[in-house]
Amino acid sequence: MEIKQSKGEKSAKRSRRDGKIMFLCIVPFLILVFLFSYFPLHGWIYALYDYKPALGLSGSEFVGLKWFTVLVSSQTQLNQIIQVMKNTFAMSFLGIATSILPVFFAILLNEIKCKWFKNLVQTLTTLPNFISWVLIYTIAFSLFSSAGLINTLLQENGLISEAIKFLDSDNHTWLMMCLWNIWKSLGWGAIMYLAAIAGVDPELYESARIDGANRFHLMRYITFPALMPTYLVMLMLSIANLLNNGMDQYFVFQNAFNKEHIQVLDLYVYNIGMGGNSLSLATVLSMLKSLISVALLATVNFASKKIRGSSII
């Protein structure tokens, strides 16, 4: 009996020691999360001041909720914010509507039997994800500017008489931004679904083949349903991040012609804070965006519990 207790105590000590080691392994990452995700929330205090960088926070005037009321008291400001929110929701909903494309791409990529060709396609479609938006705009400018390659070829072949304004135009701005984002992220987004496909039980495919299923039947009735749980989680996270479009893409593509329809919330906050030198108002907007995003995440998490029976966080 004593021997059994001794073994049990050793097992418990080993388990506690392993737990401490695992905790120490994640401590550096917890510190990074605190420094970059929670500590910056201290900056919300700037929303209560008429902050002047030259004077510092202590020398700036305390104005309370002045900047919150400015958002709704000025009709011009309100109209601008409404347009910015339209752009933000349009970009987000286009992204959500096209979020199914990586699923189909992963399924089709998985059906390529030639290994070297499959690796080549996957590499070429994943590579754009690692290219910065600044470089992508450089490529776009070289191809689609008024003096770019596309316009030059069309004019030299007599197909057009005047250069087509692809970049310095406000026509179909939302669609163009969506297409550039698809080109950049399609291959990268498919990686997660390829990993999910690798986890599907091969016996399901073998059983279906015995029953006479062809490749399209396997994709429709086995592969696609197997990817749906992963897709639903990613879809809910996309809905929770409805206001987070990022700034890089829209910042490099914006110009005087398309500014009305390309300015999403993140870019608007940057333009207000850095371009308009109104850091306090930019802080208010960023603060409200964060609170709404948290509310959306809580709503999506509640919906996930009701629909799927499990939460996403």
C-alpha positions as a printed NumPy array, in Angstrom:
array([[  0.   ,   0.   ,   0.   ],
       [  2.863,   2.345,   0.871],
       [  4.558,   1.532,  -2.44 ],
       [  1.365,   2.469,  -4.34 ],
       [  1.084,   5.746,  -2.418],
       [  4.719,   6.495,  -3.084],
       [  4.206,   5.978,  -6.827],
       [  1.097,   8.161,  -6.731],
       [  2.971,  10.955,  -4.95 ],
       [  5.805,  10.762,  -7.475],
       [  3.322,  10.966, -10.339],
       [  1.609,  13.983,  -8.77 ],
       [  4.943,  15.756,  -8.203],
       [  6.002,  15.037, -11.774],
       [  2.69 ,  16.393, -13.048],
       [  3.048,  19.598, -10.995],
       [  6.639,  20.024, -12.174],
       [  5.608,  19.581, -15.809],
       [  2.803,  22.081, -15.317],
       [  5.219,  24.671, -13.912],
       [  7.621,  24.127, -16.815],
       [  4.814,  24.557, -19.363],
       [  3.654,  27.732, -17.615],
       [  7.176,  29.163, -17.652],
       [  7.329,  28.44 , -21.396],
       [  4.3  ,  30.634, -22.108],
       [  5.245,  33.451, -19.7  ],
       [  7.289,  35.367, -22.352],
       [  4.309,  35.252, -24.716],
       [  1.941,  36.425, -21.965],
       [  4.271,  39.357, -21.34 ],
       [  4.257,  40.231, -25.056],
       [  0.447,  40.057, -25.158],
       [  0.242,  42.361, -22.152],
       [  2.733,  44.862, -23.586],
       [  1.215,  45.058, -27.069],
       [ -2.489,  44.341, -26.426],
       [ -3.373,  45.584, -22.932],
       [ -0.786,  48.146, -21.866],
       [ -1.598,  50.449, -24.867],
       [ -5.156,  50.76 , -23.5  ],
       [ -3.657,  53.304, -21.109],
       [ -3.604,  55.614, -24.145],
       [ -7.399,  55.904, -23.994],
       [ -6.889,  58.689, -21.475],
       [ -5.887,  60.961, -24.379],
       [ -9.555,  60.953, -25.439],
       [-10.32 ,  63.142, -22.407],
       [ -7.735,  65.818, -23.244],
       [ -7.165,  68.339, -26.018],
       [ -3.811,  66.705, -26.528],
       [ -0.97 ,  68.736, -27.999],
       [  2.225,  66.721, -28.619],
       [  4.431,  69.752, -27.927],
       [  2.831,  70.299, -24.514],
       [  2.52 ,  66.697, -23.451],
       [ -0.396,  65.224, -21.553],
       [  0.278,  67.249, -18.387],
       [  0.277,  70.513, -20.344],
       [ -2.818,  69.718, -22.425],
       [ -6.274,  70.931, -21.432],
       [ -8.68 ,  68.441, -19.861],
       [-11.915,  68.587, -21.888],
       [-13.835,  65.549, -20.597],
       [-16.264,  64.148, -23.161],
       [-15.833,  66.987, -25.652],
       [-14.435,  64.767, -28.409],
       [-17.239,  62.241, -27.952],
       [-19.851,  64.939, -28.519],
       [-17.957,  66.298, -31.543],
       [-18.677,  63.045, -33.366],
       [-22.437,  63.657, -33.294],
       [-22.726,  67.436, -32.907],
       [-21.081,  68.349, -36.217],
       [-23.17 ,  67.378, -39.256],
       [-20.14 ,  67.455, -41.529],
       [-18.224,  65.157, -39.186],
       [-21.246,  62.884, -38.87 ],
       [-21.695,  62.618, -42.654],
       [-18.03 ,  61.77 , -43.052],
       [-18.21 ,  59.053, -40.412],
       [-21.337,  57.599, -42.056],
       [-19.476,  57.367, -45.377],
       [-16.468,  55.803, -43.644],
       [-18.711,  53.208, -41.98 ],
       [-20.325,  52.426, -45.351],
       [-16.873,  51.777, -46.787],
       [-15.884,  49.689, -43.781],
       [-18.981,  47.503, -43.88 ],
       [-18.787,  47.161, -47.671],
       [-15.18 ,  45.952, -47.533],
       [-15.921,  43.636, -44.618],
       [-19.005,  42.083, -46.196],
       [-17.176,  41.578, -49.489],
       [-14.432,  39.843, -47.526],
       [-16.984,  37.649, -45.736],
       [-18.783,  36.857, -49.016],
       [-15.516,  35.732, -50.622],
       [-14.214,  33.887, -47.539],
       [-15.537,  30.615, -48.996],
       [-13.059,  30.838, -51.902],
       [-10.065,  29.452, -49.912],
       [-12.232,  26.419, -49.059],
       [-12.917,  25.627, -52.715],
       [ -9.312,  26.381, -53.635],
       [ -8.034,  23.989, -50.955],
       [-10.377,  21.246, -52.186],
       [ -9.294,  21.699, -55.812],
       [ -5.634,  21.906, -54.816],
       [ -5.992,  18.679, -52.86 ],
       [ -7.278,  16.936, -56.006],
       [ -4.077,  17.639, -57.955],
       [ -2.296,  14.304, -58.15 ],
       [  0.979,  15.562, -59.676],
       [  2.977,  16.384, -56.55 ],
       [  5.483,  18.831, -58.097],
       [  2.714,  20.758, -59.874],
       [  0.648,  20.894, -56.682],
       [  3.633,  22.255, -54.721],
       [  4.308,  24.801, -57.466],
       [  0.713,  26.082, -57.465],
       [  0.607,  26.238, -53.679],
       [  3.916,  28.126, -53.516],
       [  2.932,  30.65 , -56.193],
       [ -0.449,  31.354, -54.577],
       [  0.957,  31.586, -51.039],
       [  3.891,  33.841, -51.952],
       [  1.808,  37.066, -52.35 ],
       [  0.874,  36.887, -48.669],
       [  4.499,  37.647, -47.766],
       [  4.716,  40.648, -50.096],
       [  4.05 ,  44.007, -48.45 ],
       [  1.212,  46.189, -49.705],
       [  3.749,  48.858, -50.623],
       [  5.421,  46.479, -53.071],
       [  2.041,  45.3  , -54.354],
       [  1.06 ,  48.891, -55.107],
       [  4.363,  49.331, -56.936],
       [  3.464,  46.339, -59.1  ],
       [ -0.067,  47.672, -59.609],
       [  1.258,  51.099, -60.589],
       [  3.676,  49.563, -63.1  ],
       [  0.86 ,  47.565, -64.687],
       [ -2.261,  49.697, -64.38 ],
       [ -1.194,  53.35 , -64.249],
       [ -1.981,  55.628, -67.189],
       [  1.538,  55.019, -68.549],
       [  1.701,  51.433, -67.292],
       [  2.167,  48.207, -69.209],
       [ -1.527,  47.414, -69.722],
       [ -2.457,  50.833, -71.107],
       [  0.662,  50.909, -73.276],
       [ -0.148,  47.544, -74.865],
       [ -3.79 ,  48.476, -75.454],
       [ -2.875,  51.783, -77.056],
       [ -0.138,  50.322, -79.238],
       [ -2.546,  47.705, -80.574],
       [ -5.193,  50.342, -81.29 ],
       [ -7.714,  48.91 , -78.829],
       [ -8.084,  52.203, -76.946],
       [ -7.376,  55.829, -77.827],
       [ -7.041,  57.161, -74.283],
       [ -5.488,  55.529, -71.253],
       [ -7.911,  53.772, -68.923],
       [ -7.712,  55.13 , -65.398],
       [ -7.518,  51.971, -63.314],
       [ -5.918,  53.484, -60.22 ],
       [ -6.773,  57.202, -60.297],
       [-10.51 ,  56.622, -60.519],
       [-13.342,  56.128, -58.044],
       [-15.155,  53.562, -60.205],
       [-15.622,  50.143, -58.545],
       [-13.2  ,  50.989, -55.716],
       [-14.691,  48.428, -53.327],
       [-14.53 ,  45.666, -55.922],
       [-10.943,  46.47 , -56.896],
       [ -9.785,  46.407, -53.28 ],
       [-11.566,  43.083, -52.769],
       [ -9.892,  41.552, -55.831],
       [ -6.439,  42.665, -54.709],
       [ -7.078,  41.203, -51.263],
       [ -8.22 ,  37.88 , -52.765],
       [ -5.096,  37.687, -54.92 ],
       [ -2.903,  38.317, -51.881],
       [ -4.585,  36.042, -49.344],
       [ -6.16 ,  33.155, -51.305],
       [ -3.234,  30.74 , -51.111],
       [ -2.444,  31.572, -47.504],
       [ -6.073,  31.146, -46.455],
       [ -6.19 ,  27.698, -48.052],
       [ -3.36 ,  26.346, -45.878],
       [ -5.598,  25.88 , -42.841],
       [ -8.188,  24.003, -44.898],
       [ -5.506,  21.788, -46.468],
       [ -4.451,  20.856, -42.934],
       [ -8.091,  20.044, -42.097],
       [ -8.332,  17.863, -45.225],
       [ -5.221,  15.961, -44.12 ],
       [ -7.055,  15.069, -40.904],
       [-10.025,  13.432, -42.661],
       [-10.173,   9.666, -42.103],
       [ -8.953,   7.937, -45.334],
       [-11.374,   5.07 , -44.649],
       [-14.266,   7.409, -45.457],
       [-12.907,   7.876, -48.967],
       [-12.257,   4.153, -49.392],
       [-15.767,   3.255, -48.284],
       [-17.266,   5.829, -50.65 ],
       [-15.195,   4.522, -53.577],
       [-16.404,   0.997, -52.895],
       [-19.967,   2.308, -53.05 ],
       [-19.232,   3.795, -56.475],
       [-18.518,   7.433, -55.601],
       [-16.407,   9.4  , -58.074],
       [-14.025,  12.282, -57.293],
       [-16.76 ,  14.913, -57.376],
       [-18.913,  12.861, -54.996],
       [-15.949,  12.568, -52.607],
       [-15.408,  16.329, -52.687],
       [-19.1  ,  17.128, -52.225],
       [-20.102,  14.606, -49.569],
       [-16.88 ,  14.05 , -47.597],
       [-14.248,  16.77 , -48.07 ],
       [-16.53 ,  19.798, -48.141],
       [-18.588,  18.818, -45.036],
       [-15.35 ,  18.037, -43.189],
       [-14.169,  21.607, -43.742],
       [-17.373,  23.273, -42.6  ],
       [-16.593,  23.34 , -38.839],
       [-13.283,  25.104, -39.528],
       [-14.932,  27.485, -41.97 ],
       [-17.701,  28.376, -39.51 ],
       [-15.161,  29.269, -36.828],
       [-13.25 ,  31.464, -39.281],
       [-16.512,  33.026, -40.466],
       [-17.554,  33.936, -36.93 ],
       [-14.149,  35.46 , -36.235],
       [-14.515,  37.507, -39.438],
       [-17.879,  38.787, -38.247],
       [-16.354,  39.687, -34.873],
       [-13.66 ,  41.665, -36.734],
       [-16.187,  43.463, -38.914],
       [-14.674,  46.882, -38.163],
       [-11.051,  45.773, -38.455],
       [-10.143,  46.079, -42.115],
       [ -6.548,  47.027, -41.508],
       [ -4.918,  50.128, -42.91 ],
       [ -1.965,  49.108, -45.096],
       [ -3.829,  48.184, -48.272],
       [ -6.099,  51.225, -48.298],
       [ -3.328,  53.624, -47.28 ],
       [ -1.108,  52.795, -50.276],
       [ -3.991,  52.704, -52.783],
       [ -5.722,  55.911, -51.628],
       [ -5.484,  59.079, -53.699],
       [ -7.472,  62.239, -54.273],
       [ -9.78 ,  60.48 , -56.757],
       [-10.868,  57.44 , -54.713],
       [-10.597,  58.805, -51.171],
       [-14.368,  58.947, -50.679],
       [-14.891,  55.206, -51.137],
       [-11.541,  53.767, -50.043],
       [-11.326,  55.356, -46.595],
       [-12.228,  52.615, -44.096],
       [-12.349,  53.166, -40.351],
       [ -8.735,  52.202, -39.61 ],
       [ -7.459,  54.497, -42.357],
       [ -9.801,  57.284, -41.217],
       [ -8.436,  57.063, -37.677],
       [ -4.904,  57.348, -39.049],
       [ -5.778,  60.284, -41.301],
       [ -7.535,  62.106, -38.463],
       [ -4.731,  61.497, -35.976],
       [ -1.626,  61.899, -38.096],
       [ -2.879,  63.857, -41.12 ],
       [ -5.38 ,  66.064, -39.292],
       [ -3.241,  66.372, -36.142],
       [ -6.223,  65.519, -33.946],
       [ -4.864,  62.674, -31.842],
       [ -7.586,  62.992, -29.214],
       [-10.407,  62.558, -31.757],
       [ -8.548,  59.648, -33.347],
       [ -8.265,  58.038, -29.905],
       [-12.027,  58.373, -29.397],
       [-12.742,  56.681, -32.719],
       [-10.253,  53.895, -32.025],
       [-11.688,  53.448, -28.545],
       [-15.265,  53.124, -29.811],
       [-14.115,  50.709, -32.526],
       [-12.461,  48.48 , -29.913],
       [-15.568,  48.458, -27.696],
       [-17.841,  47.593, -30.634],
       [-15.444,  44.825, -31.725],
       [-15.534,  43.311, -28.225],
       [-19.349,  43.46 , -28.273],
       [-19.411,  41.755, -31.686],
       [-17.043,  39.056, -30.439],
       [-19.243,  38.401, -27.398],
       [-22.33 ,  38.227, -29.637],
       [-20.673,  35.82 , -32.071],
       [-19.411,  33.69 , -29.198],
       [-22.942,  33.5  , -27.758],
       [-24.32 ,  32.571, -31.186],
       [-21.67 ,  29.876, -31.534],
       [-22.743,  28.326, -28.238],
       [-26.372,  28.272, -29.355],
       [-25.756,  27.012, -32.905],
       [-22.712,  24.764, -32.583],
       [-22.875,  23.892, -28.904],
       [-19.347,  25.195, -28.302],
       [-17.796,  28.633, -27.995],
       [-14.968,  30.003, -30.122],
       [-13.137,  31.61 , -27.203]])
